[in-house]
Each structure stands twice: as C-alpha cells, then as structure tokens.
PDB file of C-alpha atoms in Angstrom:
ATOM      1  CA  UNK A 275       5.694 -15.097  -6.903  1.00 47.00           C
ATOM      2  CA  UNK A 276       2.945 -16.932  -8.624  1.00 49.00           C
ATOM      3  CA  UNK A 277       0.483 -15.836 -10.734  1.00 46.00           C
ATOM      4  CA  UNK A 278      -3.228 -14.959  -9.981  1.00 48.00           C
ATOM      5  CA  UNK A 279      -6.422 -17.771 -11.566  1.00 47.00           C
ATOM      6  CA  UNK A 280      -7.628 -16.064 -14.881  1.00 45.00           C
ATOM      7  CA  UNK A 281     -11.524 -16.451 -13.664  1.00 48.00           C
ATOM      8  CA  UNK A 282     -13.427 -14.726 -10.726  1.00 43.00           C
ATOM      9  CA  UNK A 283     -15.112 -16.926  -8.151  1.00 45.00           C
ATOM     10  CA  UNK A 284     -15.441 -16.156  -4.025  1.00 43.00           C
ATOM     11  CA  UNK A 285     -12.925 -19.286  -4.157  1.00 40.00           C
ATOM     12  CA  UNK A 286     -10.202 -18.386  -5.557  1.00 39.00           C
ATOM     13  CA  UNK A 287      -9.524 -16.286  -2.938  1.00 44.00           C
ATOM     14  CA  UNK A 288      -8.523 -18.577  -0.448  1.00 44.00           C
ATOM     15  CA  UNK A 289      -6.198 -20.619  -3.418  1.00 45.00           C
ATOM     16  CA  UNK A 290      -2.317 -20.406  -2.104  1.00 51.00           C
ATOM     17  CA  UNK A 291       0.229 -19.477   0.117  1.00 64.00           C
ATOM     18  CA  UNK A 292      -1.615 -15.594   1.188  1.00 70.00           C
ATOM     19  CA  UNK A 293      -4.283 -13.605   1.655  1.00 81.00           C
ATOM     20  CA  UNK A 294      -5.295  -9.887   1.303  1.00 85.00           C
ATOM     21  CA  UNK A 295      -8.143  -8.411   2.683  1.00 88.00           C
ATOM     22  CA  UNK A 296      -9.300  -4.746   3.590  1.00 89.00           C
ATOM     23  CA  UNK A 297      -8.954  -4.237   7.383  1.00 90.00           C
ATOM     24  CA  UNK A 298      -9.521  -0.832   9.747  1.00 91.00           C
ATOM     25  CA  UNK A 299      -5.518  -0.716  11.390  1.00 93.00           C
ATOM     26  CA  UNK A 300      -4.193   2.529  13.567  1.00 94.00           C
ATOM     27  CA  UNK A 301      -1.842   4.468  12.396  1.00 94.00           C
ATOM     28  CA  UNK A 302       0.610   3.784  15.207  1.00 95.00           C
ATOM     29  CA  UNK A 303       1.071   0.105  14.880  1.00 96.00           C
ATOM     30  CA  UNK A 304       1.809   0.658  11.007  1.00 96.00           C
ATOM     31  CA  UNK A 305       5.773   0.412  10.442  1.00 94.00           C
ATOM     32  CA  UNK A 306       7.831   0.556   7.758  1.00 90.00           C
ATOM     33  CA  UNK A 307       9.765  -2.461   6.426  1.00 88.00           C
ATOM     34  CA  UNK A 308      12.956  -2.537   8.010  1.00 85.00           C
ATOM     35  CA  UNK A 309      15.719  -1.639   4.578  1.00 81.00           C
ATOM     36  CA  UNK A 310      12.725   0.119   3.147  1.00 82.00           C
ATOM     37  CA  UNK A 311      15.326   2.069   0.650  1.00 79.00           C
ATOM     38  CA  UNK A 312      12.497   4.760  -0.304  1.00 83.00           C
ATOM     39  CA  UNK A 313      12.202   8.187   1.075  1.00 87.00           C
ATOM     40  CA  UNK A 314       9.839  11.106   0.450  1.00 90.00           C
ATOM     41  CA  UNK A 315      10.370  14.549   0.156  1.00 93.00           C
ATOM     42  CA  UNK A 316       8.606  17.446   2.105  1.00 94.00           C
ATOM     43  CA  UNK A 317       6.749  18.321  -0.903  1.00 94.00           C
ATOM     44  CA  UNK A 318       5.190  14.946  -1.707  1.00 93.00           C
ATOM     45  CA  UNK A 319       3.756  14.363   1.743  1.00 93.00           C
ATOM     46  CA  UNK A 320       2.435  17.239   1.375  1.00 94.00           C
ATOM     47  CA  UNK A 321       1.094  16.436  -2.150  1.00 92.00           C
ATOM     48  CA  UNK A 322      -0.575  13.204   0.055  1.00 91.00           C
ATOM     49  CA  UNK A 323      -2.213  15.460   2.514  1.00 92.00           C
ATOM     50  CA  UNK A 324      -3.470  17.081   0.230  1.00 91.00           C
ATOM     51  CA  UNK A 325      -5.049  13.464  -1.465  1.00 86.00           C
ATOM     52  CA  UNK A 326      -6.201  12.548   2.254  1.00 80.00           C
ATOM     53  CA  UNK A 327      -8.411  16.381   2.684  1.00 83.00           C
ATOM     54  CA  UNK A 328     -10.353  15.620  -0.849  1.00 85.00           C
ATOM     55  CA  UNK A 329     -11.459  11.918   0.099  1.00 81.00           C
ATOM     56  CA  UNK A 330     -14.474  10.926   1.878  1.00 81.00           C
ATOM     57  CA  UNK A 331     -13.748   9.733   4.857  1.00 73.00           C
ATOM     58  CA  UNK A 332     -13.690   5.084   4.974  1.00 73.00           C
ATOM     59  CA  UNK A 333     -12.007   5.176   1.299  1.00 79.00           C
ATOM     60  CA  UNK A 334      -9.230   2.770   1.126  1.00 80.00           C
ATOM     61  CA  UNK A 335      -5.784   4.364   1.257  1.00 78.00           C
ATOM     62  CA  UNK A 336      -3.601   2.798  -1.301  1.00 85.00           C
ATOM     63  CA  UNK A 337      -1.378   1.499   1.232  1.00 92.00           C
ATOM     64  CA  UNK A 338      -0.738  -2.616   1.237  1.00 94.00           C
ATOM     65  CA  UNK A 339       0.833  -4.065   4.394  1.00 95.00           C
ATOM     66  CA  UNK A 340       2.265  -7.795   5.508  1.00 95.00           C
ATOM     67  CA  UNK A 341       0.791  -9.553   8.650  1.00 94.00           C
ATOM     68  CA  UNK A 342       3.061  -7.402  10.522  1.00 95.00           C
ATOM     69  CA  UNK A 343       1.786  -4.574   9.957  1.00 96.00           C
ATOM     70  CA  UNK A 344       4.934  -3.214   8.027  1.00 96.00           C
ATOM     71  CA  UNK A 345       4.196  -1.454   4.590  1.00 96.00           C
ATOM     72  CA  UNK A 346       5.037  -3.037   1.877  1.00 94.00           C
ATOM     73  CA  UNK A 347       2.921  -0.761  -0.701  1.00 93.00           C
ATOM     74  CA  UNK A 348       1.936   3.004   0.723  1.00 92.00           C
ATOM     75  CA  UNK A 349       4.689   4.716   2.518  1.00 93.00           C
ATOM     76  CA  UNK A 350       3.764   7.991   1.484  1.00 93.00           C
ATOM     77  CA  UNK A 351       0.406   8.133   2.605  1.00 92.00           C
ATOM     78  CA  UNK A 352       0.986   6.530   6.189  1.00 94.00           C
ATOM     79  CA  UNK A 353       3.654   9.711   5.880  1.00 94.00           C
ATOM     80  CA  UNK A 354       0.195  11.733   5.100  1.00 93.00           C
ATOM     81  CA  UNK A 355      -2.472   9.768   8.219  1.00 91.00           C
ATOM     82  CA  UNK A 356       0.483  10.980  10.386  1.00 93.00           C
ATOM     83  CA  UNK A 357       1.020  14.225   9.107  1.00 93.00           C
ATOM     84  CA  UNK A 358      -2.675  14.183   9.871  1.00 88.00           C
ATOM     85  CA  UNK A 359      -3.372  13.426  12.440  1.00 90.00           C
ATOM     86  CA  UNK A 360      -5.697   9.840  11.641  1.00 88.00           C
ATOM     87  CA  UNK A 361      -5.917   7.519  14.347  1.00 91.00           C
ATOM     88  CA  UNK A 362      -7.159   4.915  12.178  1.00 90.00           C
ATOM     89  CA  UNK A 363      -6.179   4.470   7.953  1.00 90.00           C
ATOM     90  CA  UNK A 364      -8.768   1.347   5.916  1.00 89.00           C
ATOM     91  CA  UNK A 365      -5.675  -0.614   3.884  1.00 91.00           C
ATOM     92  CA  UNK A 366      -4.847  -3.865   2.263  1.00 92.00           C
ATOM     93  CA  UNK A 367      -3.083  -6.690   4.054  1.00 93.00           C
ATOM     94  CA  UNK A 368      -1.612  -9.051   1.980  1.00 90.00           C
ATOM     95  CA  UNK A 369      -0.767 -11.805   4.405  1.00 91.00           C
ATOM     96  CA  UNK A 370       1.316 -14.808   3.693  1.00 91.00           C
ATOM     97  CA  UNK A 371       4.120 -13.794   1.750  1.00 91.00           C
ATOM     98  CA  UNK A 372       7.367 -14.608   2.368  1.00 92.00           C
ATOM     99  CA  UNK A 373       9.861 -11.930   3.063  1.00 92.00           C
ATOM    100  CA  UNK A 374      11.108 -13.162  -0.824  1.00 92.00           C
ATOM    101  CA  UNK A 375       7.996 -12.809  -2.406  1.00 92.00           C
ATOM    102  CA  UNK A 376       7.375  -9.425  -0.212  1.00 92.00           C
ATOM    103  CA  UNK A 377      10.438  -7.149  -1.965  1.00 91.00           C
ATOM    104  CA  UNK A 378       9.306  -8.296  -4.801  1.00 92.00           C
ATOM    105  CA  UNK A 379       5.701  -6.839  -4.892  1.00 91.00           C
ATOM    106  CA  UNK A 380       7.227  -3.964  -3.254  1.00 91.00           C
ATOM    107  CA  UNK A 381       8.908  -3.731  -5.513  1.00 90.00           C
ATOM    108  CA  UNK A 382       6.781  -4.459  -8.796  1.00 92.00           C
ATOM    109  CA  UNK A 383       3.982  -2.407  -7.562  1.00 90.00           C
ATOM    110  CA  UNK A 384       6.368   0.615  -6.911  1.00 85.00           C
ATOM    111  CA  UNK A 385       7.348  -0.128 -10.601  1.00 88.00           C
ATOM    112  CA  UNK A 386       4.268  -0.536 -12.426  1.00 89.00           C
ATOM    113  CA  UNK A 387       3.158   2.796 -10.854  1.00 81.00           C
ATOM    114  CA  UNK A 388       5.212   5.452 -11.369  1.00 80.00           C
ATOM    115  CA  UNK A 389       5.196   4.000 -15.247  1.00 84.00           C
ATOM    116  CA  UNK A 390       3.017   5.865 -17.785  1.00 79.00           C
ATOM    117  CA  UNK A 391       2.313   8.914 -19.358  1.00 82.00           C
ATOM    118  CA  UNK A 392      -0.645  11.850 -18.441  1.00 77.00           C
ATOM    119  CA  UNK A 393      -3.432  12.428 -20.861  1.00 82.00           C
ATOM    120  CA  UNK A 394      -4.452  16.266 -20.077  1.00 82.00           C
ATOM    121  CA  UNK A 395      -7.374  16.781 -21.600  1.00 82.00           C
ATOM    122  CA  UNK A 396      -8.563  13.110 -19.605  1.00 78.00           C
ATOM    123  CA  UNK A 397      -9.454  15.115 -16.585  1.00 68.00           C
TER     124      UNK A 397
END
C-alpha cells in the first residue's frame, strides 16, 4: 500500500490508481467479501443496531466497500442495517485497489480500530 500525499488539495484525490467517494448504496447490493474471517455475535450486532437508532438520517456509516459492493471494513454495520431493515446506507466506496491491497487495507483498519484505551472521564 502506498502512502498518501502530505498536503491536502483537490488534485490529491485524483492521484494514484485508486479513488474514494461517498455514495448511497442499497443494502441488498452490499455483500461480505468471499473469505472474510470476521464473524459478529448477535449481541455485538445489537450494539450496532443501537448506534443506527441514535444517528441522524444520512450520516455516513463506517462502512468501506470496493467497486464490486463488497465490504472491506464495517461488516457489523451491514449486518445491523439488515437487521433494522434499512434500504440504503451512505458508505465510502474505495475503488481501484488490487485484491492484495484490499486485504491489507481491511486488516490494517480493523487492527488499528481495535487498539487504544477508553478514557471514561472524556464523556
């Protein structure tokens, strides 16, 4: 995976072989990538359902998909959306990654999100 440019600019989004965008996608079109090892217990899916019930409409979900509508990150939110009966999700489509880059991205993001500690005094 290549590092991103250090300066923000409109032109930076068109560099390289991949691109990202927010898009409304029908939940029925989204699928879990073949070989995805992550499984979510019902209690965790219920926690994600509770998040959906608290968020305003049209808030992007922490779901990243590829151009084939396969979930790279955020499968638990797809499961929750199905359970709640949502028709569409506003997701990030990350297109142009090779299969290896998609796997690396999914592993890196999921591993990084599982790190850190909660500061109970910050809420």
